[in-house]
PDB file of C-alpha atoms and ligand atoms in Angstrom:
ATOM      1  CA  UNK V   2      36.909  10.590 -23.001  1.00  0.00           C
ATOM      2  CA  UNK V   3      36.749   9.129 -19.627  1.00  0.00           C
ATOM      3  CA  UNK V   4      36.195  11.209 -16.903  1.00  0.00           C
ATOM      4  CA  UNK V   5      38.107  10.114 -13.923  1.00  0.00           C
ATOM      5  CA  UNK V   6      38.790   5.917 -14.678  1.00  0.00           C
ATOM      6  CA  UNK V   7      41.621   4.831 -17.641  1.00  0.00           C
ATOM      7  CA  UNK V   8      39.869   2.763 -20.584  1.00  0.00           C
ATOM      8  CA  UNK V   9      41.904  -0.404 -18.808  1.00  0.00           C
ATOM      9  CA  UNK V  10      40.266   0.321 -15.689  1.00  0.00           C
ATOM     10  CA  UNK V  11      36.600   0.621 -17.633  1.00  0.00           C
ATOM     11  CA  UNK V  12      37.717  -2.781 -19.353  1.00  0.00           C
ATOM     12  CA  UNK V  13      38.454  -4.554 -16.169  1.00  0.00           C
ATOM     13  CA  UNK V  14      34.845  -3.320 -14.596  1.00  0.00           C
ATOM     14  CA  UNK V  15      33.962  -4.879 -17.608  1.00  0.00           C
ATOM     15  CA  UNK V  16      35.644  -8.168 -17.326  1.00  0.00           C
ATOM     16  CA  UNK V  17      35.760  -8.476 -13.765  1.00  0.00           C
ATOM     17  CA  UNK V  18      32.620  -6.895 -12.247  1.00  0.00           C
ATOM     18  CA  UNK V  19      34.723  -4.429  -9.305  1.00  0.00           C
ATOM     19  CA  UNK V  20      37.321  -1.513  -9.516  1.00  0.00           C
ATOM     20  CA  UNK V  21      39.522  -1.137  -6.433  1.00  0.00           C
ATOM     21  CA  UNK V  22      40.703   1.293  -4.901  1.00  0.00           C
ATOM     22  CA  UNK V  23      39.817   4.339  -5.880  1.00  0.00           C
ATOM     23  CA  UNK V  24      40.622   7.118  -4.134  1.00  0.00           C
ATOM     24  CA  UNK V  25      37.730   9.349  -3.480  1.00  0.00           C
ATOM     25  CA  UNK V  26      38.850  11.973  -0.623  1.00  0.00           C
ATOM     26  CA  UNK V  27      41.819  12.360   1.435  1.00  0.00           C
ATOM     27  CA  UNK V  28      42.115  10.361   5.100  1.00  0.00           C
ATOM     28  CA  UNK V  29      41.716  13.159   6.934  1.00  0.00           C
ATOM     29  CA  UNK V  30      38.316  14.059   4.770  1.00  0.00           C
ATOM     30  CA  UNK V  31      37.172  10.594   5.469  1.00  0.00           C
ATOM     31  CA  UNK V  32      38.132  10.740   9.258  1.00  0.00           C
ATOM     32  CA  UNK V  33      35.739  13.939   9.175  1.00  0.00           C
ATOM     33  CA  UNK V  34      33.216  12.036   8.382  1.00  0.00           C
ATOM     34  CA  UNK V  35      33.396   9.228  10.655  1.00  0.00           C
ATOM     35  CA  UNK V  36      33.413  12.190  13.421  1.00  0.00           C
ATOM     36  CA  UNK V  37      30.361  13.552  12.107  1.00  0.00           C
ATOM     37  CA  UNK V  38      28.419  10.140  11.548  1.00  0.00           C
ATOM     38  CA  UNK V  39      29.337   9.246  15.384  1.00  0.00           C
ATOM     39  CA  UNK V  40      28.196  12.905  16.477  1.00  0.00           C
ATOM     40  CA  UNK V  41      25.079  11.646  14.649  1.00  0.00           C
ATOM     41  CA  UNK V  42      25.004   8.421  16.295  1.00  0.00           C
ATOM     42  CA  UNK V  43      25.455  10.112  19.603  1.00  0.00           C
ATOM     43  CA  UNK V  44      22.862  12.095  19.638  1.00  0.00           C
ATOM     44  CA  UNK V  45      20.689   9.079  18.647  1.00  0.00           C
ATOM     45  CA  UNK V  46      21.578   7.252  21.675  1.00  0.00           C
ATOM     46  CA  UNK V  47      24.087   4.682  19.861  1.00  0.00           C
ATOM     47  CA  UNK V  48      24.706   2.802  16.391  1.00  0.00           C
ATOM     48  CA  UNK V  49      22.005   3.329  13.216  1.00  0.00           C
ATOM     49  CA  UNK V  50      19.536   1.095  13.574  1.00  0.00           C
ATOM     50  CA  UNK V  51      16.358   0.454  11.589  1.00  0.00           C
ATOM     51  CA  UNK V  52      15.389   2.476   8.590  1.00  0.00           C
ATOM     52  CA  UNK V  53      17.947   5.170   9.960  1.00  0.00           C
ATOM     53  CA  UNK V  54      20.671   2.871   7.970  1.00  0.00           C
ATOM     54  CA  UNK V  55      19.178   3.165   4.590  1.00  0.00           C
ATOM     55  CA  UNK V  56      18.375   6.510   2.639  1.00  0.00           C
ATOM     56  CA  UNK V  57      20.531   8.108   5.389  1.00  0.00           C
ATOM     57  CA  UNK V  58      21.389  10.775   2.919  1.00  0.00           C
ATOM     58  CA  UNK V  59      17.722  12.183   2.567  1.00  0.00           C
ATOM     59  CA  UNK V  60      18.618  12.874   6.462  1.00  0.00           C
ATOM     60  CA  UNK V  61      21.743  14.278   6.490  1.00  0.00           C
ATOM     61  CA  UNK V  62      23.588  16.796   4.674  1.00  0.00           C
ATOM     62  CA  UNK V  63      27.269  15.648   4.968  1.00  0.00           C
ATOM     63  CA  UNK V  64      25.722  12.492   3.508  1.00  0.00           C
ATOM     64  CA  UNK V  65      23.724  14.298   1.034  1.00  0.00           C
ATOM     65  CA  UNK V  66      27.331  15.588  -0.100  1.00  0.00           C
ATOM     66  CA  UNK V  67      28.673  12.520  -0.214  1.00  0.00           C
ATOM     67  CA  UNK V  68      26.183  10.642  -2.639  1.00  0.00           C
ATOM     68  CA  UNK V  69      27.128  14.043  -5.204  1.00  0.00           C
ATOM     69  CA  UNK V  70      30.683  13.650  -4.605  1.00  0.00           C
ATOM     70  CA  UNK V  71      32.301  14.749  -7.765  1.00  0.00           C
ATOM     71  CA  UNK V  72      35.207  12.142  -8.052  1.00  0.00           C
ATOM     72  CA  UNK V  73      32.412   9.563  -7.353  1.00  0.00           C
ATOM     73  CA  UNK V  74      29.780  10.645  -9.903  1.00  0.00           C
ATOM     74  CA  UNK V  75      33.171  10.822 -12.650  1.00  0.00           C
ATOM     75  CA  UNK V  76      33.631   7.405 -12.018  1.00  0.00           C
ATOM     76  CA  UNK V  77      30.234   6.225 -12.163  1.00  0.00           C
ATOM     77  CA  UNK V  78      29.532   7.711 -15.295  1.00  0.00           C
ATOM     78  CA  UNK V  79      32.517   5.976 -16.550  1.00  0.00           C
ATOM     79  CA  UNK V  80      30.227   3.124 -16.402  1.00  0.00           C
ATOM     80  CA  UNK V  81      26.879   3.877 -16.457  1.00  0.00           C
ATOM     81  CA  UNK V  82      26.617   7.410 -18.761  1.00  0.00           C
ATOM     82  CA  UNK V  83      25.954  10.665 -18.005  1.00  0.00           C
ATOM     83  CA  UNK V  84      22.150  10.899 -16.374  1.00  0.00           C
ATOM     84  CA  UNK V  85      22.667   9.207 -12.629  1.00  0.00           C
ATOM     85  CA  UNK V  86      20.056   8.840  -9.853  1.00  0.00           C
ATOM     86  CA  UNK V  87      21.188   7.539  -6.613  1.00  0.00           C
ATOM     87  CA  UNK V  88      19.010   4.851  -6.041  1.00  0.00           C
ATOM     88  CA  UNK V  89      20.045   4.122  -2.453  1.00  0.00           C
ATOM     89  CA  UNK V  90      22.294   4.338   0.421  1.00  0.00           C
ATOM     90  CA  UNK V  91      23.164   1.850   2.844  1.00  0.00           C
ATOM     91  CA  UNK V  92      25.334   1.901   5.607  1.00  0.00           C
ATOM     92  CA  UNK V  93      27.826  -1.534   6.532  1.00  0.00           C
ATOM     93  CA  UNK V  94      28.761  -0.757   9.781  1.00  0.00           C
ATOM     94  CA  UNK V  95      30.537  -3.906  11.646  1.00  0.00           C
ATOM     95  CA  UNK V  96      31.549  -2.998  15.014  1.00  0.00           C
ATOM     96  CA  UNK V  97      34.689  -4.189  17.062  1.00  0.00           C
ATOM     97  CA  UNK V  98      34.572  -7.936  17.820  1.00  0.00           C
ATOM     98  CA  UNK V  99      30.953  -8.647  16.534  1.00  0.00           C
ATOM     99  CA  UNK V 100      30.003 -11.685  14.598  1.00  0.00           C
ATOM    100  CA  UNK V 101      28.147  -9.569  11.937  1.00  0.00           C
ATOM    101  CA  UNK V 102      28.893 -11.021   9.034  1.00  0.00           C
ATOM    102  CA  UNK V 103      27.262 -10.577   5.114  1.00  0.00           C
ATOM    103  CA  UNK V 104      26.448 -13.917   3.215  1.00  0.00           C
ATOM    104  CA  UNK V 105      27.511 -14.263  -0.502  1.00  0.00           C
ATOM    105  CA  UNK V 106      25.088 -12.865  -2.149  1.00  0.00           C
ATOM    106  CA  UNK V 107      24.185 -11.015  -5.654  1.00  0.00           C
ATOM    107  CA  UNK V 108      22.580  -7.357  -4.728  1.00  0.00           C
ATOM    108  CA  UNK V 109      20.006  -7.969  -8.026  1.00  0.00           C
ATOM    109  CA  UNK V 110      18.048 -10.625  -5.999  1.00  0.00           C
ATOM    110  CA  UNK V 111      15.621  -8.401  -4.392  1.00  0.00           C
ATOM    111  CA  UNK V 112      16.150  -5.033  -5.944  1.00  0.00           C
ATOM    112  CA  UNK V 113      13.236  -4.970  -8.673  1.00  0.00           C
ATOM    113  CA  UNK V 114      14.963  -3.119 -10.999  1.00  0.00           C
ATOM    114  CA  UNK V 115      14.611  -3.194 -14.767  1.00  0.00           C
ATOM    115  CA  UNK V 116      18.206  -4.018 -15.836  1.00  0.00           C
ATOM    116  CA  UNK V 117      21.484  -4.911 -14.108  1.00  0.00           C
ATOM    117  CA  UNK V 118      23.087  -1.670 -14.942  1.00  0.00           C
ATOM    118  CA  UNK V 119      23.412  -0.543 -11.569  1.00  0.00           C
ATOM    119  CA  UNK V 120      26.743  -0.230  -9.815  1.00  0.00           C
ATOM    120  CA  UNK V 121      28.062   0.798  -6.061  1.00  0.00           C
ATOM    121  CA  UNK V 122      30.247   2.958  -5.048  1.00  0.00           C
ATOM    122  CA  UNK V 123      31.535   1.590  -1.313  1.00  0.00           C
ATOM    123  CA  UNK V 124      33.181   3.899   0.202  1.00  0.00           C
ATOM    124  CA  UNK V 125      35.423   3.596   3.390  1.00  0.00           C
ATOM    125  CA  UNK V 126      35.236   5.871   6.069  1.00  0.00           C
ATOM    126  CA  UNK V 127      37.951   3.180   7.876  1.00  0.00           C
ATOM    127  CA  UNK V 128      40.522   0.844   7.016  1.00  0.00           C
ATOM    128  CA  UNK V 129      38.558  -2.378   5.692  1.00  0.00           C
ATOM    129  CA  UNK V 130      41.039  -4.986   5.136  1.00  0.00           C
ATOM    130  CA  UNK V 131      41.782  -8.761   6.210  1.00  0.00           C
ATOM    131  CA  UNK V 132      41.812  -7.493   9.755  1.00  0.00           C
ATOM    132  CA  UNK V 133      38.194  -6.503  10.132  1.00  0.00           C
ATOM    133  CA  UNK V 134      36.172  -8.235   7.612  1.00  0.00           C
ATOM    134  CA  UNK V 135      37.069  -6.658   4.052  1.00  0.00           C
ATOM    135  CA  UNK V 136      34.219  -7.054   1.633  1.00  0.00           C
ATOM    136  CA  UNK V 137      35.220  -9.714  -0.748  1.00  0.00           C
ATOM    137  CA  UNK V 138      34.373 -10.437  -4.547  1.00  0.00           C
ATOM    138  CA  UNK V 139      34.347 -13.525  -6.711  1.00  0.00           C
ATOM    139  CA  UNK V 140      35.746 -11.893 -10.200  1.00  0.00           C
ATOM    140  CA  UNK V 141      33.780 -12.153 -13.283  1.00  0.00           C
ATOM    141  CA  UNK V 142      30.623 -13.790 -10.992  1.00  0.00           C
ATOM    142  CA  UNK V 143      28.805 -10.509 -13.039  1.00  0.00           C
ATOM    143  CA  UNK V 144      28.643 -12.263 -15.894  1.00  0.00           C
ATOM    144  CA  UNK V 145      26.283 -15.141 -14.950  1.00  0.00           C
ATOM    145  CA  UNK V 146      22.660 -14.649 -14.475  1.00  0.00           C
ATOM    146  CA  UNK V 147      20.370 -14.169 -11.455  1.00  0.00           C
ATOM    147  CA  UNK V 148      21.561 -17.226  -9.530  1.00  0.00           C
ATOM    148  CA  UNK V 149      18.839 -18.531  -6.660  1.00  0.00           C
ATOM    149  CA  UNK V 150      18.683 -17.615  -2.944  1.00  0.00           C
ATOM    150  CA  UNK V 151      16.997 -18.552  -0.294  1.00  0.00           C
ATOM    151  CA  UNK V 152      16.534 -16.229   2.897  1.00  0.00           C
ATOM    152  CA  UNK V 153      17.678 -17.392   6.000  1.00  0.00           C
ATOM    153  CA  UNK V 154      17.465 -14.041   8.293  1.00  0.00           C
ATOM    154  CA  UNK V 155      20.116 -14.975  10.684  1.00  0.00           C
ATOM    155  CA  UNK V 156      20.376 -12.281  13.189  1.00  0.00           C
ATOM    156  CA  UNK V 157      23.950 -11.835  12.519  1.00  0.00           C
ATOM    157  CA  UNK V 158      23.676 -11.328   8.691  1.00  0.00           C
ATOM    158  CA  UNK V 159      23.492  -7.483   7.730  1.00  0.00           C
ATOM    159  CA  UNK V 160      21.676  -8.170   4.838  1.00  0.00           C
ATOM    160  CA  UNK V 161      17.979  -7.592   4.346  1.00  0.00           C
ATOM    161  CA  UNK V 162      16.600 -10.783   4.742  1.00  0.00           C
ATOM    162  CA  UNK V 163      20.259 -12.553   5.831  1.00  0.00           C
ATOM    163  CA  UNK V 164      19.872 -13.666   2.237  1.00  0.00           C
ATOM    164  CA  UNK V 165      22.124 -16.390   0.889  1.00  0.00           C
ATOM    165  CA  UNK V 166      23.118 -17.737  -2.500  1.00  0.00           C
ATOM    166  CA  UNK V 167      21.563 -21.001  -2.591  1.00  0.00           C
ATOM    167  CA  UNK V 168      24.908 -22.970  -4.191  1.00  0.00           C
ATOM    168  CA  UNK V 169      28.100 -23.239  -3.328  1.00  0.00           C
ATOM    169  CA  UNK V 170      30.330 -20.362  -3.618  1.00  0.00           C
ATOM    170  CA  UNK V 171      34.023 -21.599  -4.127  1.00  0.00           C
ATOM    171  CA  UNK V 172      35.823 -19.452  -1.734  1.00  0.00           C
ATOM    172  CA  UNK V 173      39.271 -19.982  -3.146  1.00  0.00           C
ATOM    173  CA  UNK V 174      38.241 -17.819  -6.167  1.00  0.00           C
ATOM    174  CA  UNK V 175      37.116 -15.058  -3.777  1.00  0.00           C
ATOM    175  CA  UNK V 176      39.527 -11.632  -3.754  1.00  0.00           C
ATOM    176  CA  UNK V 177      39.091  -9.516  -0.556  1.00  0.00           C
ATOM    177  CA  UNK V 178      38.668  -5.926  -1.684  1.00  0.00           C
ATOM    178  CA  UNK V 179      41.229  -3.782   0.580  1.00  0.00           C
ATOM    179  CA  UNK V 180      40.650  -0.378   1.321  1.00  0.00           C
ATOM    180  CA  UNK V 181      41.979   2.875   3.114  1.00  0.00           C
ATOM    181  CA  UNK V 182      40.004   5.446   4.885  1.00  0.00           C
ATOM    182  CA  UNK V 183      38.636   7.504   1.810  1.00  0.00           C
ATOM    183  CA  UNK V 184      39.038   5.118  -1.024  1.00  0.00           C
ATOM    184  CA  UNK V 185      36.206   3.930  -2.576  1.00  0.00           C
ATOM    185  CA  UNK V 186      35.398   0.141  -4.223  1.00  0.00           C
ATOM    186  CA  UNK V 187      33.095  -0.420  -7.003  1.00  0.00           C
ATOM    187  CA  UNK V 188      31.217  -3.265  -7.882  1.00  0.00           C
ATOM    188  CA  UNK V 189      28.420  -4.645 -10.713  1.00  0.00           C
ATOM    189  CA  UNK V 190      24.805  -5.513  -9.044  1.00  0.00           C
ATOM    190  CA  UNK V 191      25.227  -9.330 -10.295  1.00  0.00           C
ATOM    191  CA  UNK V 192      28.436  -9.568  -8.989  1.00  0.00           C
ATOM    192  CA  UNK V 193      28.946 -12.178  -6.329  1.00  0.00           C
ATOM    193  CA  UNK V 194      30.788 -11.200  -2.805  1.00  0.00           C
ATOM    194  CA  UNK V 195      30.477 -11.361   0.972  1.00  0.00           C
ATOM    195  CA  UNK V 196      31.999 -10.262   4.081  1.00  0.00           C
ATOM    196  CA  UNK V 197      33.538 -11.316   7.505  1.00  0.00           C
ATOM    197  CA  UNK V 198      33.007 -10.188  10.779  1.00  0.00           C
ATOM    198  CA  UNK V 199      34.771  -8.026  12.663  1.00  0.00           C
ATOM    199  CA  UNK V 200      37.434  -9.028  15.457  1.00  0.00           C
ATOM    200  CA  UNK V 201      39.389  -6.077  15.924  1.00  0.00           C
ATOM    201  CA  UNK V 202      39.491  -3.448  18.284  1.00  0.00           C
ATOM    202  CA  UNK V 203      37.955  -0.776  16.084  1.00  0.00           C
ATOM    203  CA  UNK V 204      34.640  -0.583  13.978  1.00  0.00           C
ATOM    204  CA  UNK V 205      34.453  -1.054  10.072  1.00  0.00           C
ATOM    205  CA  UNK V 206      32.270   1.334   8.768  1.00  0.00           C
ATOM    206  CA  UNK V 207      31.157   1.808   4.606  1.00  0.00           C
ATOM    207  CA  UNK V 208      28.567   3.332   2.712  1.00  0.00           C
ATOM    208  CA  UNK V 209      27.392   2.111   0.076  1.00  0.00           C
ATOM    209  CA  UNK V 210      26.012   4.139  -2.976  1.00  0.00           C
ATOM    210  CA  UNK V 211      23.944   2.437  -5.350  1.00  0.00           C
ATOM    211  CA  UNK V 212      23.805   4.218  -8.462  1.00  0.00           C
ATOM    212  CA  UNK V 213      21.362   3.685 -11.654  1.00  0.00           C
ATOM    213  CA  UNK V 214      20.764   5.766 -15.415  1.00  0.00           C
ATOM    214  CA  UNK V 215      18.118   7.373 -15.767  1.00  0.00           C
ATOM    215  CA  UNK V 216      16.991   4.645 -18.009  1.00  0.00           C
ATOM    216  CA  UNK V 217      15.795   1.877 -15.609  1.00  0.00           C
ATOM    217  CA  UNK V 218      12.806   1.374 -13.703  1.00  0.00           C
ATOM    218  CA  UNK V 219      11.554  -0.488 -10.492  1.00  0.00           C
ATOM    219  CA  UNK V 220       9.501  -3.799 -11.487  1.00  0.00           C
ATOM    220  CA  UNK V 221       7.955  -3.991  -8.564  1.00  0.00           C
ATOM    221  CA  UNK V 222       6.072  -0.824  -7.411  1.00  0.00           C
ATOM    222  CA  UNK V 223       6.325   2.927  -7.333  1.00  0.00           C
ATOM    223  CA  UNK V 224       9.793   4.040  -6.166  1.00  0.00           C
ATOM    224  CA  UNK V 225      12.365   6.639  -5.340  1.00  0.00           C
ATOM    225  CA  UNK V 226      15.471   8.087  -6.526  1.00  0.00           C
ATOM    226  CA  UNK V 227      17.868  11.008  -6.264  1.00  0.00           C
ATOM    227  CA  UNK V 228      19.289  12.783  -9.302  1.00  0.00           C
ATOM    228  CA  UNK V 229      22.953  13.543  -8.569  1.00  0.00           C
ATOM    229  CA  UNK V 230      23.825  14.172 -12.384  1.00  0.00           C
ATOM    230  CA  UNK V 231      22.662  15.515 -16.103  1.00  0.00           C
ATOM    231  CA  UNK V 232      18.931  15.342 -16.368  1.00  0.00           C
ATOM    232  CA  UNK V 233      16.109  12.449 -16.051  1.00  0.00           C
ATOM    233  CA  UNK V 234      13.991  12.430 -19.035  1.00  0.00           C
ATOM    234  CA  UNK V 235      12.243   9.289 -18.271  1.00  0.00           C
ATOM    235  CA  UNK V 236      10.595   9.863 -14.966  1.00  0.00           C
ATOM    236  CA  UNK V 237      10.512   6.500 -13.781  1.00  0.00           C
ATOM    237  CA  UNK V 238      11.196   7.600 -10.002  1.00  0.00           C
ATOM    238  CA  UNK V 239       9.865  10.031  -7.860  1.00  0.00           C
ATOM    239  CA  UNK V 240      12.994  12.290  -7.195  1.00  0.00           C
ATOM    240  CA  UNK V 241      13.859  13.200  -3.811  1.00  0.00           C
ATOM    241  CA  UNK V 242      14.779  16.625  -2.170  1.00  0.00           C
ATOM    242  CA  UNK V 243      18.372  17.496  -0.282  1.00  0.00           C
ATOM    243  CA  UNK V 244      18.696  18.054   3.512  1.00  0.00           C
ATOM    244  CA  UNK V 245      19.811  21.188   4.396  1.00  0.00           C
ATOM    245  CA  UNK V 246      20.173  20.743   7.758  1.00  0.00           C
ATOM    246  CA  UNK V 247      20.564  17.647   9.877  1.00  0.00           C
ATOM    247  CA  UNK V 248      16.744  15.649   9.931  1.00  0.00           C
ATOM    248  CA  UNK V 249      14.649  18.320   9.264  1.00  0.00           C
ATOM    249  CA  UNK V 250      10.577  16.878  10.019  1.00  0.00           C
ATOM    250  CA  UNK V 251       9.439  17.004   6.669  1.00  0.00           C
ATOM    251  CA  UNK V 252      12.367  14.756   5.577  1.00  0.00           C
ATOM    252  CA  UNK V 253      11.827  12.490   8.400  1.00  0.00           C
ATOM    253  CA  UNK V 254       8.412  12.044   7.224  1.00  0.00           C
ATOM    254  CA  UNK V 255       9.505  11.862   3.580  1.00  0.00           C
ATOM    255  CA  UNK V 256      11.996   9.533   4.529  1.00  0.00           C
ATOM    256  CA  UNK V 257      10.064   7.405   6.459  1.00  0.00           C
ATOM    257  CA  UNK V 258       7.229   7.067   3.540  1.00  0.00           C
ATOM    258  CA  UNK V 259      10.085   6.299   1.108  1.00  0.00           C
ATOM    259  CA  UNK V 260      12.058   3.869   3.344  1.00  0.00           C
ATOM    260  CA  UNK V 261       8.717   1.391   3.864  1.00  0.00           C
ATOM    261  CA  UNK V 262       7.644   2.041   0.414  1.00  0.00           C
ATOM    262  CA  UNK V 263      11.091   0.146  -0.802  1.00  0.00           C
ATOM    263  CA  UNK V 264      11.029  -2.149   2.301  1.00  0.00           C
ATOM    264  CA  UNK V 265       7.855  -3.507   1.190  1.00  0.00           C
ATOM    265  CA  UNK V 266       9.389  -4.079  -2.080  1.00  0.00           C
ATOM    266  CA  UNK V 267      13.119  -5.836  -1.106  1.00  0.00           C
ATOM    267  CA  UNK V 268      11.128  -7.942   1.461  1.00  0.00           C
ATOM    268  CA  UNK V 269       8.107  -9.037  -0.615  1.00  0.00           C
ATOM    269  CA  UNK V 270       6.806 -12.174  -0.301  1.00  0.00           C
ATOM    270  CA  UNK V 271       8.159 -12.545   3.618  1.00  0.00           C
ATOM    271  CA  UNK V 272       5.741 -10.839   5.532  1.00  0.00           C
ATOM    272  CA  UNK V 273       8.155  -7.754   6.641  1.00  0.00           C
ATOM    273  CA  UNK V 274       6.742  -4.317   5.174  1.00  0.00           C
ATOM    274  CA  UNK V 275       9.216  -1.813   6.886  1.00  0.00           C
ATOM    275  CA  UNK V 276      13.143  -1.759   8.203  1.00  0.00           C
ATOM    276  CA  UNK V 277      11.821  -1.266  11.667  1.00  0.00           C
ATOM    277  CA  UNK V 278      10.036  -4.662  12.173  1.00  0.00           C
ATOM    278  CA  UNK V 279      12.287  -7.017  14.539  1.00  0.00           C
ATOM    279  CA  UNK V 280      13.001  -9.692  12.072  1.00  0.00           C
ATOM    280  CA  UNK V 281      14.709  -6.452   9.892  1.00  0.00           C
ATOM    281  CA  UNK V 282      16.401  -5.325  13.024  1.00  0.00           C
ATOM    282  CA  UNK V 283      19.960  -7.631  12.866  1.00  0.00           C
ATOM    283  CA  UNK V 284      23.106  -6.935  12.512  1.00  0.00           C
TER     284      UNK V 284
HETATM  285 NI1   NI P 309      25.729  -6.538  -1.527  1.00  0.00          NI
END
């Protein structure tokens, strides 16, 4: 039995490559947690910048949370089985009238890992909608292979290495994934989709959760993971510890090693080894 999707909604993951929406936590939960990521960002001076964006919830405990949320690990196992690690964390923050922007793109390209079974849970922590440059999807895009891309690191483009898919994309296929505060989309790691900017009056802000079995490994190098549910018999990552309160030193060191350790591997071959060199700095 299913744990939190129907068998139609498994089916159209399936078919289509993306569930929306889900909802994950109530407004007011979700609203929380904007407050808490701006107290965060406050303290910090402004916005996440730098490796601060990525692994944020070896950091933080409300984040930390978050990547365990129940209703989110239900769904996930839905699709991927019972023995999760959360592989990463990223946060998509566009901010009010800004040209950042995300290219089509499939998340596989860079990743290194062993098989596409990897889906992420993106989770709203504000409206995203036509408004303020809602994620959109191409449906069923999933089920073609590793299509090329070629990097083009545009200082607007929030993605690693501004990467771009390297054919044309036909836009009137694509299906803009709407979303209230709290709701959650999902989407398949081969599934084509892209993003807007922003030119409201408010910031956008998701976080995204990518999520693996136990089962896969990283092609490219020794890597990290967080179990979040059942057990990992295979080892393939080094697991991670939990935050207990916010950046503690010996997870800011941790999290530091960790961060340029997968750096190196999403921006091999292009000279960048960590999120904190300049040409990793846009968006
Ligand atoms: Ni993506």
């Amino acid at each position: 039995m299913p744990k939190l999707l129907t068998p139609a909604q498994i089916e159209a993951y399936r078919r289509h490559g993306y569930l929306v929406p889900i909802r994950v936590m109530s407004e007011d939960e979700a609203l929380a947690l904007r407050r808490t990521l701006e107290a965060v960002e406050a303290g910090m001076g402004g916005p996440l910048r730098g490796d601060i964006r990525h692994k944020a919830h070896l950091l933080f405990p409300f984040l930390a949370e978050l990547v365990r949320h129940p209703a989110i690990l239900d769904a996930i196992e839905d699709l991927l089985g019972p023995d999760l690690l959360c592989w990463n964390s990223n946060f998509f923050i566009k901010e009010a009238e800004t040209p950042s922007f995300v290219s089509w793109h499939q998340d596989s390209t860079y990743w290194g890992l062993s098989a596409p079974d990897v889906a992420t849970a993106w989770v709203a922590l504000t409206p995203s909608n036509l408004d303020n440059g809602a994620m959109a999807v191409i449906p069923g895009s999933h089920r073609t292979d590793q299509i090329p891309h070629r990097d083009t690191f545009d200082r607007d483009n929030l993605l690693t290495r501004g990467q771009e898919i390297a054919v044309e994309v036909d836009e009137a296929e694509a299906v803009p994934l709407i979303l209230r505060p709290g709701e959650m989309s999902l989407h398949h790691v081969r599934l084509v989709h892209g993003s807007p900017p922003n030119p409201s009056g408010d910031r956008r802000i998701g976080f995204a959760i990518r999520y693996i079995p136990t089962t896969l490994r990283q092609l490219e190098g020794e890597d990290s993971a967080t179990l979040v549910r059942g057990t990992d018999r295979f080892h393939h990552f080094e697991l991670e510890p939990r935050p207990d309160v916010d950046m503690p030193p010996e997870m800011l060191a941790l999290h530091r090693r960790l961060t340029e350790r997968s750096a190196r591997i999403l921006y091999r071959g292009t000279g960048v080894d960590s999120y904190n060199d300049p040409r990793a700095m846009r968006g």
